[in-house]
Short mmCIF file of C-alpha atoms and ligand atoms in Angstrom, two decimals:
data_model
loop_
_atom_site.label_atom_id
_atom_site.label_comp_id
_atom_site.label_asym_id
_atom_site.label_seq_id
_atom_site.Cartn_x
_atom_site.Cartn_y
_atom_site.Cartn_z
CA MET A 5 70.60 -43.60 -22.89
CA ASP A 6 71.76 -41.95 -26.09
CA LEU A 7 70.83 -38.81 -27.94
CA ALA A 8 68.90 -40.64 -30.66
CA GLN A 9 66.72 -42.44 -28.13
CA LEU A 10 65.92 -39.33 -26.11
CA THR A 11 65.27 -37.33 -29.26
CA SER A 12 62.83 -39.90 -30.51
CA ASP A 13 61.12 -39.99 -27.08
CA LEU A 14 60.65 -36.22 -27.33
CA GLU A 15 59.34 -36.48 -30.91
CA ALA A 16 56.88 -39.20 -29.82
CA LEU A 17 55.73 -37.06 -26.92
CA ARG A 18 55.25 -34.11 -29.28
CA ALA A 19 53.14 -36.19 -31.68
CA ARG A 20 51.00 -37.54 -28.84
CA ALA A 21 50.52 -34.11 -27.28
CA ILE A 22 49.59 -32.43 -30.56
CA ALA A 23 47.07 -35.19 -31.32
CA ALA A 24 45.63 -34.92 -27.79
CA ALA A 25 45.33 -31.13 -28.12
CA ALA A 26 43.50 -31.48 -31.39
CA ALA A 27 41.13 -34.07 -29.91
CA ALA A 28 40.52 -32.29 -26.56
CA PRO A 29 36.75 -32.01 -25.92
CA ASP A 30 36.98 -28.90 -23.78
CA THR A 31 39.38 -26.39 -22.27
CA ALA A 32 39.53 -28.37 -19.03
CA ALA A 33 41.12 -31.26 -20.98
CA LEU A 34 43.67 -28.78 -22.36
CA ASP A 35 44.53 -27.60 -18.87
CA ALA A 36 45.19 -31.21 -17.88
CA LEU A 37 47.28 -31.82 -20.99
CA ASP A 38 49.32 -28.68 -20.31
CA VAL A 39 50.23 -29.94 -16.84
CA GLU A 40 50.90 -33.47 -18.04
CA VAL A 41 53.28 -32.49 -20.87
CA LEU A 42 54.66 -29.03 -20.12
CA GLY A 43 54.43 -28.92 -16.33
CA LYS A 44 57.31 -29.01 -13.87
CA LYS A 45 56.67 -32.71 -13.33
CA GLY A 46 55.52 -33.21 -16.92
CA GLY A 47 56.70 -35.43 -19.76
CA ILE A 48 59.24 -33.07 -21.35
CA THR A 49 60.96 -32.33 -18.06
CA ALA A 50 61.09 -36.05 -17.29
CA ILE A 51 62.90 -36.82 -20.54
CA LEU A 52 65.31 -33.90 -20.20
CA ARG A 53 66.24 -35.11 -16.71
CA SER A 54 68.43 -37.72 -18.44
CA ILE A 55 70.46 -35.00 -20.16
CA GLY A 56 73.26 -35.43 -17.61
CA ALA A 57 73.89 -38.97 -18.86
CA LEU A 58 74.78 -37.72 -22.37
CA PRO A 59 78.23 -36.78 -23.53
CA PRO A 60 78.73 -33.01 -23.06
CA GLU A 61 78.66 -32.26 -26.82
CA ASP A 62 75.18 -33.90 -27.18
CA ARG A 63 73.60 -31.99 -24.32
CA PRO A 64 72.88 -28.67 -26.15
CA ARG A 65 71.41 -30.62 -29.05
CA LEU A 66 68.95 -32.42 -26.81
CA GLY A 67 68.18 -29.10 -25.10
CA ALA A 68 67.40 -27.57 -28.47
CA VAL A 69 65.08 -30.43 -29.39
CA GLY A 70 63.37 -30.10 -25.99
CA ASN A 71 62.78 -26.36 -26.53
CA GLU A 72 61.45 -26.97 -30.01
CA VAL A 73 59.04 -29.70 -28.76
CA ARG A 74 57.92 -27.48 -25.87
CA ALA A 75 57.21 -24.61 -28.27
CA ALA A 76 55.31 -26.85 -30.67
CA VAL A 77 53.15 -28.36 -27.91
CA GLU A 78 52.49 -24.90 -26.42
CA ALA A 79 51.41 -23.67 -29.84
CA ALA A 80 49.12 -26.68 -30.35
CA ILE A 81 47.51 -26.24 -26.94
CA SER A 82 46.96 -22.53 -27.41
CA ALA A 83 45.49 -23.00 -30.87
CA ALA A 84 43.14 -25.65 -29.49
CA ARG A 85 42.28 -23.37 -26.58
CA ALA A 86 41.35 -20.54 -28.91
CA ARG A 87 39.12 -22.83 -30.94
CA LEU A 88 37.45 -24.45 -27.90
CA SER A 89 36.86 -21.27 -25.97
CA ALA A 90 35.18 -19.73 -28.99
CA SER A 91 32.83 -22.69 -29.31
CA GLU A 92 32.27 -22.86 -25.53
CA LEU A 93 31.32 -19.20 -25.56
CA ALA A 94 29.01 -19.77 -28.51
CA ALA A 95 27.36 -22.69 -26.68
CA ARG A 96 26.91 -20.59 -23.53
CA LEU A 97 25.48 -17.70 -25.45
CA ALA A 98 23.03 -20.03 -27.13
CA ALA A 99 22.05 -21.73 -23.86
CA GLU A 100 21.67 -18.51 -21.87
CA ALA A 101 20.15 -16.41 -24.60
CA VAL A 102 17.23 -14.19 -23.55
CA ASP A 103 14.39 -14.23 -26.00
CA VAL A 104 13.37 -10.62 -25.97
CA THR A 105 10.30 -11.43 -28.03
CA THR A 106 8.78 -13.63 -25.26
CA PRO A 107 5.77 -11.80 -23.77
CA GLY A 108 6.63 -10.41 -20.30
CA ARG A 109 4.95 -11.37 -17.08
CA PRO A 110 2.11 -8.93 -16.48
CA VAL A 111 2.77 -6.30 -13.82
CA ARG A 112 -0.11 -6.05 -11.35
CA ARG A 113 -1.36 -2.52 -11.17
CA GLY A 114 -2.02 -1.18 -7.72
CA SER A 115 -5.29 0.50 -6.90
CA LEU A 116 -6.61 2.78 -4.22
CA HIS A 117 -7.82 1.08 -1.07
CA PRO A 118 -11.63 0.86 -1.30
CA ILE A 119 -11.97 3.08 1.77
CA MET A 120 -9.72 5.76 0.28
CA GLU A 121 -11.55 5.50 -2.99
CA THR A 122 -14.92 5.89 -1.28
CA ALA A 123 -13.66 8.84 0.80
CA ARG A 124 -12.49 10.55 -2.39
CA GLU A 125 -15.81 9.93 -4.10
CA ILE A 126 -17.61 11.44 -1.13
CA ALA A 127 -15.33 14.47 -1.26
CA ASP A 128 -15.91 14.80 -5.02
CA VAL A 129 -19.68 14.97 -4.51
CA PHE A 130 -19.44 17.69 -1.86
CA ALA A 131 -16.80 19.56 -3.86
CA GLN A 132 -19.54 20.27 -6.41
CA PHE A 133 -21.33 22.22 -3.69
CA GLY A 134 -18.25 24.21 -2.74
CA PHE A 135 -17.04 22.10 0.19
CA VAL A 136 -13.29 22.32 0.74
CA VAL A 137 -11.29 19.51 2.36
CA TYR A 138 -9.58 20.18 5.70
CA GLU A 139 -7.76 17.76 7.98
CA GLY A 140 -7.53 17.67 11.74
CA PRO A 141 -5.10 15.72 13.93
CA GLU A 142 -5.70 12.10 14.94
CA VAL A 143 -4.38 12.84 18.41
CA GLU A 144 -6.89 15.28 19.87
CA ASP A 145 -7.48 16.76 23.28
CA ASP A 146 -10.50 16.24 25.49
CA VAL A 147 -11.52 19.89 25.12
CA THR A 148 -11.80 19.80 21.31
CA ASN A 149 -13.01 16.21 20.96
CA PHE A 150 -15.70 16.62 23.64
CA GLN A 151 -16.04 19.80 25.69
CA MET A 152 -16.28 22.30 22.83
CA LEU A 153 -18.78 19.94 21.22
CA ASN A 154 -21.04 20.43 24.19
CA ILE A 155 -20.02 17.19 25.88
CA PRO A 156 -18.75 18.18 29.34
CA PRO A 157 -16.69 15.79 31.48
CA ASP A 158 -18.95 13.21 33.14
CA HIS A 159 -21.75 13.93 30.68
CA PRO A 160 -23.65 10.69 30.04
CA ALA A 161 -23.35 11.25 26.27
CA ARG A 162 -19.67 10.36 26.60
CA ASP A 163 -20.83 6.77 26.65
CA LEU A 164 -21.64 7.18 22.95
CA TRP A 165 -17.90 7.18 22.28
CA ASP A 166 -15.69 4.55 23.88
CA THR A 167 -12.54 6.55 24.05
CA LEU A 168 -8.87 5.57 23.82
CA TYR A 169 -7.11 7.97 26.19
CA LEU A 170 -3.38 8.54 25.73
CA ASP A 171 -2.53 10.17 29.06
CA LEU A 172 -4.01 11.88 32.10
CA GLU A 173 -3.66 15.34 30.54
CA GLY A 174 -6.65 14.72 28.28
CA ARG A 175 -4.85 13.66 25.13
CA LEU A 176 -6.82 11.01 23.28
CA LEU A 177 -7.30 9.45 19.88
CA ARG A 178 -10.17 11.32 18.28
CA THR A 179 -13.37 9.31 18.50
CA HIS A 180 -14.96 11.17 15.58
CA THR A 181 -14.07 13.87 13.05
CA SER A 182 -16.37 16.40 14.77
CA PRO A 183 -13.51 18.18 16.64
CA GLY A 184 -12.49 19.29 13.14
CA GLN A 185 -15.61 21.52 13.17
CA ILE A 186 -14.10 23.49 16.06
CA ARG A 187 -10.70 23.71 14.38
CA VAL A 188 -12.20 24.97 11.11
CA MET A 189 -14.35 27.56 12.90
CA HIS A 190 -11.25 28.84 14.72
CA GLN A 191 -9.42 29.09 11.43
CA GLU A 192 -12.05 30.47 9.03
CA GLN A 193 -14.72 33.15 8.97
CA PRO A 194 -18.22 32.34 7.63
CA PRO A 195 -19.32 31.48 5.06
CA ILE A 196 -17.72 28.09 5.81
CA ARG A 197 -18.15 24.92 3.78
CA ALA A 198 -15.72 22.35 5.10
CA LEU A 199 -15.26 18.64 4.59
CA LEU A 200 -13.11 16.76 7.08
CA PRO A 201 -12.17 13.19 6.19
CA GLY A 202 -10.07 11.24 8.66
CA ARG A 203 -9.25 8.18 10.66
CA CYS A 204 -11.02 7.78 13.99
CA PHE A 205 -10.49 5.44 16.92
CA ARG A 206 -12.71 3.82 19.50
CA TYR A 207 -12.21 1.30 22.24
CA GLU A 208 -14.37 -1.39 20.65
CA ALA A 209 -14.60 -5.14 20.70
CA VAL A 210 -13.90 -5.84 17.02
CA ASP A 211 -16.53 -7.75 15.06
CA ALA A 212 -18.09 -7.67 11.59
CA SER A 213 -19.59 -4.24 12.20
CA HIS A 214 -17.26 -2.67 14.79
CA ALA A 215 -13.65 -1.66 14.35
CA SER A 216 -11.29 0.16 16.67
CA GLU A 217 -10.01 2.15 13.69
CA PHE A 218 -12.31 3.50 11.00
CA PHE A 219 -12.81 6.48 8.73
CA GLN A 220 -15.31 9.26 8.91
CA VAL A 221 -16.11 12.22 6.71
CA GLU A 222 -17.42 15.26 8.53
CA GLY A 223 -19.17 18.16 6.88
CA LEU A 224 -19.71 21.64 8.25
CA MET A 225 -21.52 24.59 6.74
CA VAL A 226 -21.86 27.92 8.52
CA ASP A 227 -23.53 30.96 6.98
CA GLU A 228 -26.31 33.48 7.50
CA GLY A 229 -29.72 31.89 7.13
CA THR A 230 -28.51 28.30 6.88
CA SER A 231 -31.43 25.96 7.55
CA MET A 232 -32.43 22.37 7.99
CA ALA A 233 -33.89 22.53 4.46
CA ASP A 234 -30.41 23.29 3.09
CA LEU A 235 -29.07 20.29 4.99
CA LYS A 236 -31.81 18.01 3.66
CA GLY A 237 -31.34 19.24 0.10
CA LEU A 238 -27.58 18.74 0.23
CA LEU A 239 -27.80 15.27 1.76
CA ASP A 240 -30.40 14.23 -0.83
CA GLN A 241 -27.99 15.27 -3.59
CA PHE A 242 -25.27 13.28 -1.88
CA ALA A 243 -27.44 10.15 -1.48
CA HIS A 244 -28.52 10.35 -5.09
CA ALA A 245 -24.95 10.74 -6.34
CA MET A 246 -23.76 7.75 -4.32
CA PHE A 247 -26.76 5.41 -4.41
CA GLY A 248 -28.73 6.38 -7.52
CA ALA A 249 -30.94 9.31 -8.41
CA ASP A 250 -34.14 7.47 -7.52
CA ARG A 251 -33.04 6.25 -4.08
CA PRO A 252 -35.60 7.46 -1.49
CA THR A 253 -34.23 9.18 1.64
CA ARG A 254 -35.64 10.30 4.97
CA PHE A 255 -34.73 12.24 8.09
CA ARG A 256 -35.39 10.61 11.42
CA PRO A 257 -35.03 12.29 14.81
CA GLY A 258 -31.66 11.62 16.42
CA TYR A 259 -29.51 12.83 19.24
CA TYR A 260 -26.07 14.38 19.31
CA PRO A 261 -24.97 16.86 21.98
CA PHE A 262 -23.40 19.16 19.35
CA THR A 263 -26.40 19.49 17.03
CA GLU A 264 -29.93 20.68 17.75
CA PRO A 265 -32.11 19.41 16.27
CA SER A 266 -30.25 16.20 15.42
CA VAL A 267 -31.22 13.68 12.78
CA ALA A 268 -30.30 10.32 11.37
CA PHE A 269 -30.29 10.34 7.57
CA ASP A 270 -31.61 7.12 6.03
CA ILE A 271 -31.79 5.71 2.52
CA LEU A 272 -34.22 3.03 1.44
CA CYS A 273 -32.53 -0.33 2.09
CA VAL A 274 -30.14 -1.07 -0.81
CA ILE A 275 -30.68 -4.81 -0.36
CA CYS A 276 -34.49 -5.15 -0.18
CA ASN A 277 -35.70 -1.71 -1.39
CA GLY A 278 -37.99 -1.34 1.59
CA GLU A 279 -39.25 -4.92 1.74
CA LYS A 280 -37.71 -5.26 5.25
CA CYS A 281 -34.83 -7.71 5.33
CA PRO A 282 -32.19 -8.72 7.89
CA ALA A 283 -29.70 -6.23 6.38
CA CYS A 284 -31.95 -3.30 7.40
CA SER A 285 -33.05 -4.94 10.68
CA ARG A 286 -36.43 -5.35 8.99
CA THR A 287 -37.09 -1.60 8.96
CA GLY A 288 -36.75 -1.14 5.19
CA TRP A 289 -34.30 1.76 5.78
CA MET A 290 -30.58 2.11 6.40
CA THR A 291 -28.95 4.97 8.28
CA ILE A 292 -25.96 6.36 6.39
CA LEU A 293 -25.05 9.36 8.56
CA GLY A 294 -25.80 11.56 11.54
CA ALA A 295 -26.45 15.26 11.15
CA GLY A 296 -28.13 18.33 12.55
CA MET A 297 -28.01 22.07 13.03
CA VAL A 298 -24.85 23.09 14.85
CA HIS A 299 -25.72 23.77 18.49
CA PRO A 300 -25.44 27.50 19.34
CA VAL A 301 -23.09 26.61 22.19
CA VAL A 302 -20.76 24.91 19.70
CA LEU A 303 -20.85 27.90 17.33
CA ARG A 304 -19.91 30.11 20.28
CA TYR A 305 -17.00 27.78 21.21
CA GLY A 306 -15.96 28.13 17.58
CA GLY A 307 -15.89 31.91 17.93
CA ILE A 308 -18.98 32.41 15.78
CA ASP A 309 -21.98 34.55 16.78
CA PRO A 310 -25.05 32.25 16.79
CA GLU A 311 -27.36 35.27 16.62
CA ARG A 312 -26.00 36.06 13.19
CA TYR A 313 -24.92 32.67 11.78
CA GLN A 314 -26.40 29.23 11.64
CA GLY A 315 -24.70 26.05 10.67
CA PHE A 316 -25.32 22.44 9.94
CA ALA A 317 -22.99 19.50 10.33
CA PHE A 318 -23.01 15.88 9.33
CA GLY A 319 -20.75 12.91 9.91
CA MET A 320 -20.61 9.55 8.21
CA GLY A 321 -18.64 6.33 8.45
CA VAL A 322 -16.78 5.69 5.22
CA GLU A 323 -16.72 1.91 5.76
CA ARG A 324 -20.49 1.94 6.09
CA ILE A 325 -20.91 3.84 2.81
CA ALA A 326 -18.46 1.47 1.08
CA ASN A 327 -20.26 -1.59 2.54
CA LEU A 328 -23.59 -0.44 1.17
CA ARG A 329 -22.20 0.41 -2.24
CA HIS A 330 -20.20 -2.79 -2.66
CA HIS A 331 -22.32 -5.17 -0.56
CA VAL A 332 -19.51 -5.93 1.84
CA VAL A 333 -20.80 -7.47 5.05
CA ASP A 334 -17.67 -7.81 7.17
CA LEU A 335 -15.82 -4.62 8.02
CA ARG A 336 -12.70 -6.54 9.00
CA GLN A 337 -11.96 -7.31 5.36
CA TYR A 338 -10.85 -3.71 4.82
CA MET A 339 -7.98 -4.23 7.25
CA GLU A 340 -6.83 -7.69 6.20
CA ASP A 341 -4.58 -6.70 3.28
CA ASP A 342 -5.96 -9.49 1.11
CA LEU A 343 -5.21 -8.35 -2.43
CA ARG A 344 -8.00 -10.51 -3.84
CA PHE A 345 -10.46 -8.45 -1.80
CA LEU A 346 -8.75 -5.09 -2.23
CA GLY A 347 -8.39 -5.54 -5.98
CA ALA A 348 -12.06 -6.43 -6.49
CA PHE A 349 -13.30 -2.85 -6.47
CA ARG A 350 -12.29 -1.59 -9.88
N1 LIG B 669 -19.76 12.75 15.28
C1 LIG B 669 -20.95 11.94 15.15
C2 LIG B 669 -20.54 10.47 15.34
O1 LIG B 669 -19.40 10.17 15.46
C3 LIG B 669 -21.58 12.11 13.80
C4 LIG B 669 -22.13 13.48 13.59
C5 LIG B 669 -21.35 14.46 13.00
C6 LIG B 669 -23.43 13.81 13.98
C7 LIG B 669 -21.88 15.74 12.82
C8 LIG B 669 -23.95 15.06 13.79
C9 LIG B 669 -23.16 16.01 13.19
O2 LIG B 669 -21.37 9.59 15.45
#
């Protein structure tokens, strides 16, 4: 081994490494080249290992050549790295570019649940006649849900409401919004015009027309000289606002313990217009709410003197109103969270 041989080996290695750096297709190839030539077990180190076999005066000269080759290869690799990483970055930017001019995916707008929407429409109609919205609790007590509405314990009329009791102390889930009448009367002095929307609960076998959870809107008016004619006039306005100005209506005798007299309020069948179809049980009419003059006993429970004031009250199922307006036949659809159904109302 002589100096000339080792020097020419180093020169050859330099030429090969510089050519390889220039031809490297990517930075990974440069990393490999770096290890292969400059690494601890790389080409330069391998050649310099023979330095001990040279005469002492040649050793620094070979060392100098080694350092020079190392520096040249390092420079070639780093120049190639700079060039490749710039073009790799450019390629990545091109591949991952976001085209901000592409039209976006449409965002689905939410909408009110059809029951909420109907309840608000109902409230809007009565607001025009001065009715103010109140809310009562969903968890009621037996006294307010029944007794103060003239339904004593063990009264047969209790069968009208299949009740979900919460405990033995008389707490229950309200079966109707009528206990709100009592709460409003305790809270306000006549004249009273109150609207009470809310969720109600009954122990029901669920089918297309029965739910264990449903919404009602209750109305209460108390004033001097309030009459059945006022009730009929108001409900006519309501029916006409919701079902069309030419929709015929009628009162039919009904029964509720808390109103006397009591009525069912009907509109001409929205499906057959009185021709008698299955939807109206072949009567030609559909009942949309129950109503009546507030029973004097109930006024008294409300702290109001029935000798001086009269009142009327009405209560309706919001699902029923929504069904008739939108021709929905199965109540269960309101609870199924199917966006295709829920979004079909606007
Ligand atoms: N609370 C009655 C029901 O649930 C409806 C009603 C309200 C009737 C007010 C008369 C007066 O069926």
